PDB file of C-alpha atoms and ligand atoms in Angstrom:
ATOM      1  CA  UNK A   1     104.451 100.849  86.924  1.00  0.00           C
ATOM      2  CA  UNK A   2     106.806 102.780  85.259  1.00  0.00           C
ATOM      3  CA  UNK A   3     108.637 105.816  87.067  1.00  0.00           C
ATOM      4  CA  UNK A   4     106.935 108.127  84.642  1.00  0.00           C
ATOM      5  CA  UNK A   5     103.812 107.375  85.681  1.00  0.00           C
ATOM      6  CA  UNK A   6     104.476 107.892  89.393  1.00  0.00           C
ATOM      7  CA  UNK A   7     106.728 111.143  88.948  1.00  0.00           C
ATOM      8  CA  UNK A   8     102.789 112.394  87.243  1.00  0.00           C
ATOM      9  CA  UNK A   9     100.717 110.846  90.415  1.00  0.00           C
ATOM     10  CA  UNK A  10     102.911 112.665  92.951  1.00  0.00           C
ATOM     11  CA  UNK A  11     103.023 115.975  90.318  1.00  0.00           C
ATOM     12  CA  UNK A  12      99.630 116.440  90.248  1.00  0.00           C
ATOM     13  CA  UNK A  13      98.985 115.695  93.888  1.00  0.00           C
ATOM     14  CA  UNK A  14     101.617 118.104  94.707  1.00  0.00           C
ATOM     15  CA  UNK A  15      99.915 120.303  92.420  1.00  0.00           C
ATOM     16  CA  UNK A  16      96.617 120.085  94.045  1.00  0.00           C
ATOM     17  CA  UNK A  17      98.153 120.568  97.492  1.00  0.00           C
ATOM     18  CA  UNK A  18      97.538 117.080  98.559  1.00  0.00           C
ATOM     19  CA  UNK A  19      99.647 116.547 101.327  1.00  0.00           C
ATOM     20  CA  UNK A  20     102.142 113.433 102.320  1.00  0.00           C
ATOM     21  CA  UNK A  21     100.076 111.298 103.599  1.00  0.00           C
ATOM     22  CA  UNK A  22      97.535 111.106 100.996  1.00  0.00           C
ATOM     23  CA  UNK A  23     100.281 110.823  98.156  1.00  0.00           C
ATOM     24  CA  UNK A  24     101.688 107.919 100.215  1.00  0.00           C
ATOM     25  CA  UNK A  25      98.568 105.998 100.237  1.00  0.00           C
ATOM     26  CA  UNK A  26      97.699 106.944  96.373  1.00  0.00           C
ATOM     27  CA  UNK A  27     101.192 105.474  95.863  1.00  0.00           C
ATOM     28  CA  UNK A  28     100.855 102.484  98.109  1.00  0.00           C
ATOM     29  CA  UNK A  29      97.439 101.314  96.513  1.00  0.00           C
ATOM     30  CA  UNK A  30      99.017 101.799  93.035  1.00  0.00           C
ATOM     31  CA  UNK A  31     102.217 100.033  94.110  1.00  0.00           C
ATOM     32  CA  UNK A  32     100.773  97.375  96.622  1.00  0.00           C
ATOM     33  CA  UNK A  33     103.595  98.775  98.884  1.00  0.00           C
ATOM     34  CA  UNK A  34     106.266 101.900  99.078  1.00  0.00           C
ATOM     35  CA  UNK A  35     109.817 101.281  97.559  1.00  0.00           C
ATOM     36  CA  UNK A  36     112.344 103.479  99.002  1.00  0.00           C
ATOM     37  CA  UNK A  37     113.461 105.104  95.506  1.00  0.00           C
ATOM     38  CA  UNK A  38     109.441 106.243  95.490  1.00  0.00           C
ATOM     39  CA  UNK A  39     109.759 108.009  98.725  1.00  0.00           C
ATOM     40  CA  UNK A  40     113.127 109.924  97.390  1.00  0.00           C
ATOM     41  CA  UNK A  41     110.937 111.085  94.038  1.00  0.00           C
ATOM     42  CA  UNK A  42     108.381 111.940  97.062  1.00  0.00           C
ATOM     43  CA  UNK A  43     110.931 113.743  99.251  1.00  0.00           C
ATOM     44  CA  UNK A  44     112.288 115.553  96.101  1.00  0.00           C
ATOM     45  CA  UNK A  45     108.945 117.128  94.579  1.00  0.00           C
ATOM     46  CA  UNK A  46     107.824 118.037  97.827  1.00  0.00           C
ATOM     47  CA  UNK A  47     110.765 119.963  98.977  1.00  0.00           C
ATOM     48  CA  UNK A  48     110.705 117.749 102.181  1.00  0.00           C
ATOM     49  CA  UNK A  49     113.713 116.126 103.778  1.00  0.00           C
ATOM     50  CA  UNK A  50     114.138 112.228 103.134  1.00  0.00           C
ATOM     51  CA  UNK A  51     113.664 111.427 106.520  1.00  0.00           C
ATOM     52  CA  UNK A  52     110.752 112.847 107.329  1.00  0.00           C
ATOM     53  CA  UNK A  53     108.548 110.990 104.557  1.00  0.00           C
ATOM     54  CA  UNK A  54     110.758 107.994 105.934  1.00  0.00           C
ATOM     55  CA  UNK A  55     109.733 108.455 108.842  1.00  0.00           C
ATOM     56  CA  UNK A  56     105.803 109.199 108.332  1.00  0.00           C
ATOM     57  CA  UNK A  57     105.884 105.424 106.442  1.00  0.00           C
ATOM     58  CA  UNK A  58     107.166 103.976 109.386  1.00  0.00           C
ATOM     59  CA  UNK A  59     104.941 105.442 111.792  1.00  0.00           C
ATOM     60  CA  UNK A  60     101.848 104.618 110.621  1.00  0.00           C
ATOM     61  CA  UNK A  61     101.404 100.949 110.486  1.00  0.00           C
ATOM     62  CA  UNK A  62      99.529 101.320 107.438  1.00  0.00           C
ATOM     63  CA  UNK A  63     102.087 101.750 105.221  1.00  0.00           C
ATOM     64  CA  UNK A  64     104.197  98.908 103.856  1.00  0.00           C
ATOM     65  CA  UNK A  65     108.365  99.193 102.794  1.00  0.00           C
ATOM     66  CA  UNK A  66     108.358  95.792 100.991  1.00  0.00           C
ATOM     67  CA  UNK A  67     106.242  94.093  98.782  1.00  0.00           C
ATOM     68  CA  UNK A  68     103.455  92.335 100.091  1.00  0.00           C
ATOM     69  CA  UNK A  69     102.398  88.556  99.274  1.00  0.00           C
ATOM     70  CA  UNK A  70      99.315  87.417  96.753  1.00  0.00           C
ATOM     71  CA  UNK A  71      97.187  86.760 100.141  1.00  0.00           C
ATOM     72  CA  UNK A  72      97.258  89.421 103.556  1.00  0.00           C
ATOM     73  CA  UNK A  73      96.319  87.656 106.671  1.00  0.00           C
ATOM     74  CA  UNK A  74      95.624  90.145 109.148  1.00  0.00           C
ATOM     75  CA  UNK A  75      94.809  88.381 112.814  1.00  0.00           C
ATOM     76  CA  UNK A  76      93.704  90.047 115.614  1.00  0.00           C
ATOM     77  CA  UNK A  77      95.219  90.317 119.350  1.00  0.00           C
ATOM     78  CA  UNK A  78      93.761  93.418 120.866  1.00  0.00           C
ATOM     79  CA  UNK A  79      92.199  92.736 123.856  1.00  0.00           C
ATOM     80  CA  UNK A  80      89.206  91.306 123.053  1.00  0.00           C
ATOM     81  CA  UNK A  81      90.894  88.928 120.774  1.00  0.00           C
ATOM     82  CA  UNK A  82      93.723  87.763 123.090  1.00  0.00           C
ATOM     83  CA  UNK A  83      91.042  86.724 125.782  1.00  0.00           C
ATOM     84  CA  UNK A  84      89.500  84.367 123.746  1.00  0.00           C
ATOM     85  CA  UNK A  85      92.567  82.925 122.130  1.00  0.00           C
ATOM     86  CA  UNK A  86      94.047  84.552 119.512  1.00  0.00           C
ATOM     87  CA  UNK A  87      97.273  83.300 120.163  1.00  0.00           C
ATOM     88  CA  UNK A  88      96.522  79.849 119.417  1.00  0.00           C
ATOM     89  CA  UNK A  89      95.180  81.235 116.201  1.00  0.00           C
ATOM     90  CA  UNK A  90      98.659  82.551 115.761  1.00  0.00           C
ATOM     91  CA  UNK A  91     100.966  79.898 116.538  1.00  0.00           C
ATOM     92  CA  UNK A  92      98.974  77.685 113.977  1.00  0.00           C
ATOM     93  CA  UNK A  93      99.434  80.490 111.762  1.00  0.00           C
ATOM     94  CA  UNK A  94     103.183  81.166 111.943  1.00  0.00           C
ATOM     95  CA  UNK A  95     103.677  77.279 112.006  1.00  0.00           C
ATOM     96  CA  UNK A  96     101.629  76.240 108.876  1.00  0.00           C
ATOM     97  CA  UNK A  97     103.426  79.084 106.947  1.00  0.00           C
ATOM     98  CA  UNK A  98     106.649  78.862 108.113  1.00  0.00           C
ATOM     99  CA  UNK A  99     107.079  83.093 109.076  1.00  0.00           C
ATOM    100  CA  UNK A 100     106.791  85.168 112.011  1.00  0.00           C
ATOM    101  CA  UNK A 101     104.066  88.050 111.870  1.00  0.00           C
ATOM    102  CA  UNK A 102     105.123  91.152 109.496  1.00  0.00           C
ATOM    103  CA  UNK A 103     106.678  88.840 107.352  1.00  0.00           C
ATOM    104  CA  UNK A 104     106.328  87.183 103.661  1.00  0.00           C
ATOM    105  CA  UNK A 105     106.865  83.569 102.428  1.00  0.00           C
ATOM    106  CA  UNK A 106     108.971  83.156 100.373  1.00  0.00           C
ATOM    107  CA  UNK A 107     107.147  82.316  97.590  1.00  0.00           C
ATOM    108  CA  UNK A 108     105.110  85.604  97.792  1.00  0.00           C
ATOM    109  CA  UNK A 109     101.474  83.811  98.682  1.00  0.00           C
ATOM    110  CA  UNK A 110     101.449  85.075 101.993  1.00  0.00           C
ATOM    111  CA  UNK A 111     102.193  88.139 103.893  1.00  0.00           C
ATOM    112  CA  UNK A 112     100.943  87.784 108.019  1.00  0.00           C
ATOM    113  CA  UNK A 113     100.775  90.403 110.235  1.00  0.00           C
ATOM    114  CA  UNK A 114      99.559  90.354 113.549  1.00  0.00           C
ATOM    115  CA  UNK A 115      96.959  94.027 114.427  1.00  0.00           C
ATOM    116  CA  UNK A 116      95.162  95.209 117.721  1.00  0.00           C
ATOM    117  CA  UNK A 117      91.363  95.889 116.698  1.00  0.00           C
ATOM    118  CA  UNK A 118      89.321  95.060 113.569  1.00  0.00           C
ATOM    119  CA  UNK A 119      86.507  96.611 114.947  1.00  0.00           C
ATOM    120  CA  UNK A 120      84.430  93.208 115.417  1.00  0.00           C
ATOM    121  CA  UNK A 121      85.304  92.696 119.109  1.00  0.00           C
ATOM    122  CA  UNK A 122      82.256  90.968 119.718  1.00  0.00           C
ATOM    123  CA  UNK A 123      83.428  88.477 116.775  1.00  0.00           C
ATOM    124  CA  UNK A 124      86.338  87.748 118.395  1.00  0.00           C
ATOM    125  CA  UNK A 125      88.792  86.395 117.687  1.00  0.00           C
ATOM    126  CA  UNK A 126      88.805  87.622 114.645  1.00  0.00           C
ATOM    127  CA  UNK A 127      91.016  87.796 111.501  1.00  0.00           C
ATOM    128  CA  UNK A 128      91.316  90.484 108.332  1.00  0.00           C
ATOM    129  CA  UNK A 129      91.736  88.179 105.075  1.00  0.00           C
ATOM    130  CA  UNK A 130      92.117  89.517 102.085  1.00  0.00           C
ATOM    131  CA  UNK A 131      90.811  92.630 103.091  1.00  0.00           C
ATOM    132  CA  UNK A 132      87.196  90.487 104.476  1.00  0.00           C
ATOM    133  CA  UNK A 133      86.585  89.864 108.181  1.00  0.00           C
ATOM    134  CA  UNK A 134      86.614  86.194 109.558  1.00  0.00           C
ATOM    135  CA  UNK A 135      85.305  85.989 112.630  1.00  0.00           C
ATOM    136  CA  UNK A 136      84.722  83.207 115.828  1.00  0.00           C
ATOM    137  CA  UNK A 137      88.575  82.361 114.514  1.00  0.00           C
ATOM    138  CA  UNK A 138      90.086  78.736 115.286  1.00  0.00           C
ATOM    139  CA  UNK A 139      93.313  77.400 114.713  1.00  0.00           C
ATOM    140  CA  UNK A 140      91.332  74.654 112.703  1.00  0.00           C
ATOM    141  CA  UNK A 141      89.544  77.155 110.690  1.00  0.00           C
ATOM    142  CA  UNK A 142      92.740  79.240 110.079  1.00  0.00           C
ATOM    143  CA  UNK A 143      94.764  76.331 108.918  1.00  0.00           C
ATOM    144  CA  UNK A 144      91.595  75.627 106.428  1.00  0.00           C
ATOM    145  CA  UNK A 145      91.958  79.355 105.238  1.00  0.00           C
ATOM    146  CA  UNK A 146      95.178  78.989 104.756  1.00  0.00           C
ATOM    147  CA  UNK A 147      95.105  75.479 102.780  1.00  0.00           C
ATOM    148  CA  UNK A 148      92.140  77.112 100.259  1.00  0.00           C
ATOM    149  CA  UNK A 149      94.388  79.941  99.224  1.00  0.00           C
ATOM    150  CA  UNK A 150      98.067  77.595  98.945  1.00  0.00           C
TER     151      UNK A 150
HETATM  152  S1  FES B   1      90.140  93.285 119.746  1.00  0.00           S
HETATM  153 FE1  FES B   1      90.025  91.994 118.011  1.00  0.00          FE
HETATM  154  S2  FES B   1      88.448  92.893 116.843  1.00  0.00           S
HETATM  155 FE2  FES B   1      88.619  94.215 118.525  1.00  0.00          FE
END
């Protein structure tokens, strides 16, 4: 997207008294993530200091500083998760594509992250895929995922 556009997003936001966080997810869904030039422009027009819109990004976990890959596998290990094996689920995971959680292969397919509650506990052990819940989750069944989208 080109700067101009995103210098009109965040003008009109500002404009409308929209505040950070709402601008940073506007941004985010147009960008797929939040380059740090973007939160300067976004520090800038809103008369806010740099670090504080730095450091909004990187307390919420929604928010993303690098690009993410072509496919977001999200798996579970809140509690409900972790009891019936989740971890197994993410072993397979980190070992079929070759990253630890919160990171992206290096071909950009794949971004994995690990999170603590989809909201289906009673699916558990679940997984987020592409934005669609998976639930009952084996390593088997990840691993099959996984294959389908390579
Ligand atoms: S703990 Fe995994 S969905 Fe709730």
């Amino acid at each position: 997207m080109e700067i101009e556009k995103i210098y009109k997003i965040i003008d009109d936001m500002v404009d409308n008294n929209e505040g950070l966080i709402p601008i940073l997810q506007k941004l985010q869904d147009e960008l797929g993530y939040l380059p740090i030039n973007v939160l300067k422009v976004i520090s800038e027009k809103m008369h806010l200091p740099y670090q504080q819109v730095f450091g909004v990004t990187t307390f919420y976990s929604q928010f993303r500083l690098e690009p993410q890959g072509k496919n977001l596998i999200q798996l579970c290990d809140g509690t409900a998760c972790h009891v019936r094996g989740s971890k197994k689920n993410i072993r397979a995971t980190e070992k079929r594509l070759g990253i630890k959680r919160g990171e992206t292969t290096e071909d950009m397919k794949f971004t994995f992250e690990v999170v603590y509650c989809l909201g289906s506990c009673a699916l558990s052990p679940t997984a987020m895929i592409n934005k669609k819940i998976v639930p009952k989750l084996t390593p088997s069944k990840i691993l099959k995922i996984i294959d389908e989208l390579s």
